[in-house]
Amino acid sequence: MVTKIINYGSLNIDYVYTVSHFVRPGETLSSASLETFSGGKGANQTTALARAGALVSHAGKIGAEGLWLKELLDKENVDTSYIHKSSKSNGHACIQVDEKGQNAIILFAGANKEITKDEINATLKHFKKGDYLLLQNEINNVDYLIEQGHKKGLIVCLNPAPMGKEILSYPLELVDVLIVNETEAKALAMKKDYESALEELEKLYPNTELILTIGQQGVIYSFKGKQVKVPAIKVEVVDTTGAGDTFIGYYLAAKVEGLSVEDCLQLATQASSLCVSRRGAQNSIPSRSEIQ
């Protein structure tokens, strides 16, 4: 039986501003350029999954001005039959990219926060025990999705970004795979460094596979006493937007294929290193053939 992945996630229009530095309080800053891209952590991760070769469905909500986002996923051979239309404005992001390739992002949720429990129930009934449910925190009803996914026997994977206080009230003990960066790990564990944060998360969620990405230092996998560390690949960084989403998509695609943890991490690291060497989000996500 084929294992499927359902990604319940955001679909954003990204407005990317190239700036000399991130705008400061009270400052008016001119940008060198403005580019418009398809984005949203959900859509980015779905694109990465598809380009990695996974069988993936995307569920979510778009406004009238976001119909082209669905069409782009169609071209990636993603099942978009669970994307609903909303009368609300589409979600979007204003992204600053500085001279070092780092980014700062302001999100407007729009239609992404209009997802109903009835829509969730109608979608999840098409998936079986052992399928994967991937979630981020750019949509509403994430806690309900975790509960219902676990109840159905789906393998629940959560990337708690953007990190907010509400995440602490989610039933995180029901999450099977928790993928966090250094900032998110410290916020969840309420620790000041990623080492102690990882130790605390191991104690809090002993039945959860933990994946901690730590930028240029690489990534750490931890589960039931087993740790695997994979270093980052040194490349010239152009734009970090979408790098984490690329990592997640490739990691889960490799996991579904049955690759070892180390091989999954290696593939995901290679994919994200290619991503940061290009500008943009979805358009910077490499195909599997590029990596091989």
C-alpha positions as CSV (number, residue, x, y, z in Angstrom):
1,M,0.0,0.0,0.0
2,V,1.4,3.4,-1.0
3,T,2.1,5.8,1.9
4,K,0.7,9.3,1.2
5,I,1.6,12.6,2.7
6,I,-1.1,15.3,3.4
7,N,0.3,18.7,4.1
8,Y,-2.3,21.0,5.7
9,G,-0.6,24.3,5.3
10,S,-0.5,27.9,4.2
11,L,-0.6,29.4,0.7
12,N,0.9,32.8,0.6
13,I,1.8,35.5,-1.9
14,D,5.3,36.6,-1.0
15,Y,6.5,40.2,-1.6
16,V,10.3,40.2,-1.4
17,Y,12.2,43.4,-0.8
18,T,16.0,43.6,-1.2
19,V,17.4,45.9,1.4
20,S,20.8,47.0,2.8
21,H,19.7,46.1,6.3
22,F,16.5,45.3,8.1
23,V,14.3,48.3,8.7
24,R,14.7,49.8,12.2
25,P,12.0,51.3,14.4
26,G,11.0,54.8,13.1
27,E,13.1,54.3,10.0
28,T,11.9,54.6,6.4
29,L,14.1,52.5,4.1
30,S,14.2,52.3,0.3
31,S,14.5,48.8,-1.2
32,A,16.7,48.0,-4.1
33,S,14.1,45.8,-5.7
34,L,10.6,44.2,-5.2
35,E,9.8,40.7,-6.5
36,T,6.6,38.7,-6.1
37,F,6.7,34.9,-5.5
38,S,4.5,32.1,-4.5
39,G,5.1,31.1,-0.9
40,G,3.8,30.2,2.5
41,K,5.6,27.6,4.6
42,G,2.9,25.0,3.7
43,A,3.2,25.5,0.0
44,N,7.0,25.7,0.1
45,Q,7.1,22.4,2.0
46,T,4.6,20.8,-0.4
47,T,6.7,21.9,-3.4
48,A,9.9,20.4,-1.7
49,L,8.0,17.1,-1.1
50,A,6.9,17.0,-4.7
51,R,10.3,17.8,-6.2
52,A,11.8,15.2,-3.9
53,G,9.5,12.7,-5.5
54,A,6.9,12.2,-2.8
55,L,3.2,11.5,-3.4
56,V,1.8,14.6,-1.7
57,S,-1.6,16.3,-1.3
58,H,-2.0,19.9,-0.2
59,A,-4.9,21.1,1.9
60,G,-5.6,24.7,2.8
61,K,-7.5,27.8,1.7
62,I,-6.9,30.6,-0.8
63,G,-8.5,33.9,-1.7
64,A,-9.6,35.0,-5.1
65,E,-6.2,36.6,-5.9
66,G,-4.4,33.4,-4.9
67,L,-5.8,31.0,-7.5
68,W,-2.4,31.0,-9.3
69,L,-0.8,29.5,-6.2
70,K,-3.0,26.4,-6.7
71,E,-2.1,26.2,-10.4
72,L,1.6,26.2,-9.5
73,L,1.1,23.2,-7.2
74,D,-0.9,21.5,-10.0
75,K,2.1,21.8,-12.2
76,E,4.2,20.1,-9.6
77,N,1.8,17.1,-9.8
78,V,0.5,17.8,-6.3
79,D,-3.1,16.7,-5.4
80,T,-4.8,20.1,-4.8
81,S,-8.4,18.8,-4.5
82,Y,-8.4,19.7,-0.8
83,I,-7.7,23.4,-1.3
84,H,-10.8,25.4,-0.7
85,K,-11.6,28.9,-1.8
86,S,-12.4,31.8,0.6
87,S,-14.1,35.1,0.3
88,K,-11.3,36.6,2.4
89,S,-8.0,38.0,1.1
90,N,-5.3,35.5,0.4
91,G,-2.5,35.2,2.9
92,H,0.7,37.1,2.1
93,A,4.1,37.8,3.4
94,C,6.4,40.9,3.3
95,I,9.9,39.7,3.3
96,Q,13.1,41.8,3.8
97,V,16.3,40.2,2.4
98,D,19.5,41.9,3.5
99,E,23.0,42.0,1.9
100,K,24.0,38.8,3.8
101,G,21.0,36.9,2.5
102,Q,19.2,36.8,5.8
103,N,15.5,37.5,5.9
104,A,12.9,39.1,8.2
105,I,9.2,38.3,7.5
106,I,5.9,39.9,8.3
107,L,2.9,37.6,7.8
108,F,-0.8,38.3,7.0
109,A,-2.8,35.1,7.5
110,G,-5.9,36.0,5.4
111,A,-7.6,32.9,4.1
112,N,-5.1,30.6,5.8
113,K,-6.8,31.3,9.1
114,E,-10.3,30.5,7.8
115,I,-10.1,26.7,7.8
116,T,-13.0,25.0,9.4
117,K,-13.2,21.8,11.4
118,D,-15.8,20.4,9.0
119,E,-13.3,20.9,6.1
120,I,-10.6,19.2,8.2
121,N,-12.8,16.2,8.9
122,A,-13.8,15.9,5.2
123,T,-10.2,16.0,4.1
124,L,-8.7,13.6,6.7
125,K,-11.2,10.9,5.9
126,H,-9.3,10.2,2.7
127,F,-6.2,9.2,4.5
128,K,-5.3,6.0,6.3
129,K,-3.3,4.9,9.3
130,G,0.4,5.2,8.5
131,D,0.0,8.1,6.1
132,Y,1.8,11.3,7.1
133,L,0.2,14.6,8.2
134,L,2.5,17.6,7.9
135,L,1.6,20.8,9.8
136,Q,3.0,24.3,10.3
137,N,1.7,27.2,12.4
138,E,0.5,29.6,9.6
139,I,-3.0,28.2,9.6
140,N,-5.8,27.9,12.3
141,N,-7.0,24.8,14.1
142,V,-3.6,23.3,14.2
143,D,-4.3,21.8,17.7
144,Y,-7.5,20.1,16.2
145,L,-5.5,18.8,13.3
146,I,-2.9,17.2,15.6
147,E,-5.7,15.6,17.7
148,Q,-7.6,14.2,14.7
149,G,-4.5,13.1,12.8
150,H,-3.3,11.2,15.9
151,K,-6.8,9.7,16.4
152,K,-6.7,8.4,12.8
153,G,-3.3,6.9,13.2
154,L,-1.5,9.3,10.9
155,I,2.1,10.1,11.5
156,V,1.9,13.7,12.7
157,C,4.8,16.0,11.8
158,L,4.9,19.5,13.1
159,N,7.1,22.5,12.2
160,P,6.0,25.1,14.9
161,A,6.7,28.1,12.7
162,P,6.0,30.9,13.1
163,M,6.5,30.3,16.8
164,G,3.8,31.8,19.0
165,K,2.6,31.4,22.6
166,E,-0.4,29.4,21.4
167,I,1.8,26.5,20.5
168,L,2.5,25.8,24.1
169,S,-1.2,24.9,24.5
170,Y,-1.1,22.4,21.5
171,P,-1.1,18.7,22.3
172,L,2.5,18.3,21.4
173,E,2.8,15.0,23.1
174,L,0.7,13.6,20.2
175,V,3.3,14.8,17.6
176,D,5.4,12.0,16.1
177,V,8.0,14.2,14.4
178,L,8.9,17.6,15.7
179,I,11.1,19.7,13.4
180,V,12.5,22.9,15.0
181,N,15.2,25.5,14.4
182,E,17.3,26.9,17.2
183,T,15.0,29.8,18.0
184,E,11.9,27.6,18.1
185,A,13.6,24.9,20.3
186,K,14.6,27.5,22.9
187,A,11.1,29.0,23.0
188,L,9.4,25.6,23.4
189,A,11.8,24.4,26.0
190,M,12.2,27.8,27.7
191,K,16.0,27.5,27.6
192,K,18.7,29.9,26.6
193,D,20.9,27.6,24.4
194,Y,20.0,24.9,21.9
195,E,21.9,22.1,23.7
196,S,19.8,22.5,26.9
197,A,16.7,23.1,24.9
198,L,17.2,19.8,23.1
199,E,17.7,18.0,26.4
200,E,14.5,19.5,27.8
201,L,12.5,18.6,24.6
202,E,13.8,15.0,24.9
203,K,12.3,14.9,28.5
204,L,9.1,16.6,27.6
205,Y,8.3,14.5,24.5
206,P,10.0,11.1,24.9
207,N,7.9,9.5,22.2
208,T,8.6,12.2,19.6
209,E,11.4,12.2,17.0
210,L,13.2,15.5,17.4
211,I,15.0,17.2,14.5
212,L,16.9,20.4,15.4
213,T,18.3,22.5,12.6
214,I,21.1,24.9,13.8
215,G,22.0,26.9,10.7
216,Q,25.6,26.7,9.6
217,Q,26.3,24.1,12.3
218,G,24.0,21.6,10.6
219,V,21.3,19.4,12.1
220,I,20.7,17.1,15.1
221,Y,18.3,14.1,15.2
222,S,17.3,12.7,18.6
223,F,15.0,9.9,19.5
224,K,15.0,7.5,22.5
225,G,18.7,7.9,23.2
226,K,19.8,7.8,19.6
227,Q,21.4,11.0,18.2
228,V,22.6,11.6,14.6
229,K,24.4,14.8,13.7
230,V,25.0,16.0,10.1
231,P,27.1,19.1,9.4
232,A,25.9,21.9,7.1
233,I,27.4,22.2,3.6
234,K,29.3,25.4,3.0
235,V,27.9,27.4,0.2
236,E,27.6,31.1,-0.8
237,V,24.4,32.2,0.8
238,V,22.2,34.4,-1.4
239,D,18.8,34.0,0.3
240,T,17.8,31.8,3.2
241,T,14.0,32.1,2.5
242,G,12.6,28.6,2.1
243,A,15.7,26.7,3.2
244,G,14.0,25.2,6.3
245,D,10.9,24.3,4.2
246,T,13.2,22.6,1.7
247,F,14.9,20.6,4.4
248,I,11.6,19.4,5.8
249,G,10.1,18.4,2.5
250,Y,13.2,16.4,1.5
251,Y,13.6,14.8,4.9
252,L,10.0,13.5,4.9
253,A,10.1,12.4,1.3
254,A,13.3,10.4,2.1
255,K,11.7,9.0,5.3
256,V,8.7,7.7,3.4
257,E,11.0,6.0,0.9
258,G,12.5,4.1,3.8
259,L,16.0,5.7,3.9
260,S,18.0,5.6,7.1
261,V,17.9,8.7,9.4
262,E,21.4,9.7,8.4
263,D,20.6,9.4,4.7
264,C,17.4,11.4,5.1
265,L,19.3,14.1,6.9
266,Q,22.1,14.1,4.3
267,L,19.7,14.5,1.4
268,A,17.7,17.2,3.2
269,T,20.9,19.1,4.0
270,Q,22.1,18.9,0.4
271,A,18.7,20.2,-0.9
272,S,18.6,23.1,1.6
273,S,22.2,24.1,0.7
274,L,21.2,24.4,-2.9
275,C,18.1,26.4,-1.9
276,V,20.1,29.1,0.0
277,S,22.4,29.6,-3.1
278,R,19.4,31.0,-5.0
279,R,16.9,33.9,-4.6
280,G,13.3,33.3,-3.7
281,A,11.3,30.6,-1.9
282,Q,9.4,28.0,-4.0
283,N,11.4,28.8,-7.2
284,S,14.7,28.2,-5.3
285,I,13.7,24.6,-4.2
286,P,15.8,22.1,-6.2
287,S,14.6,19.1,-7.9
288,R,15.8,15.6,-6.9
289,S,17.8,15.3,-10.1
290,E,19.8,18.4,-9.4
291,I,20.9,16.9,-6.1
292,Q,21.8,13.5,-7.5
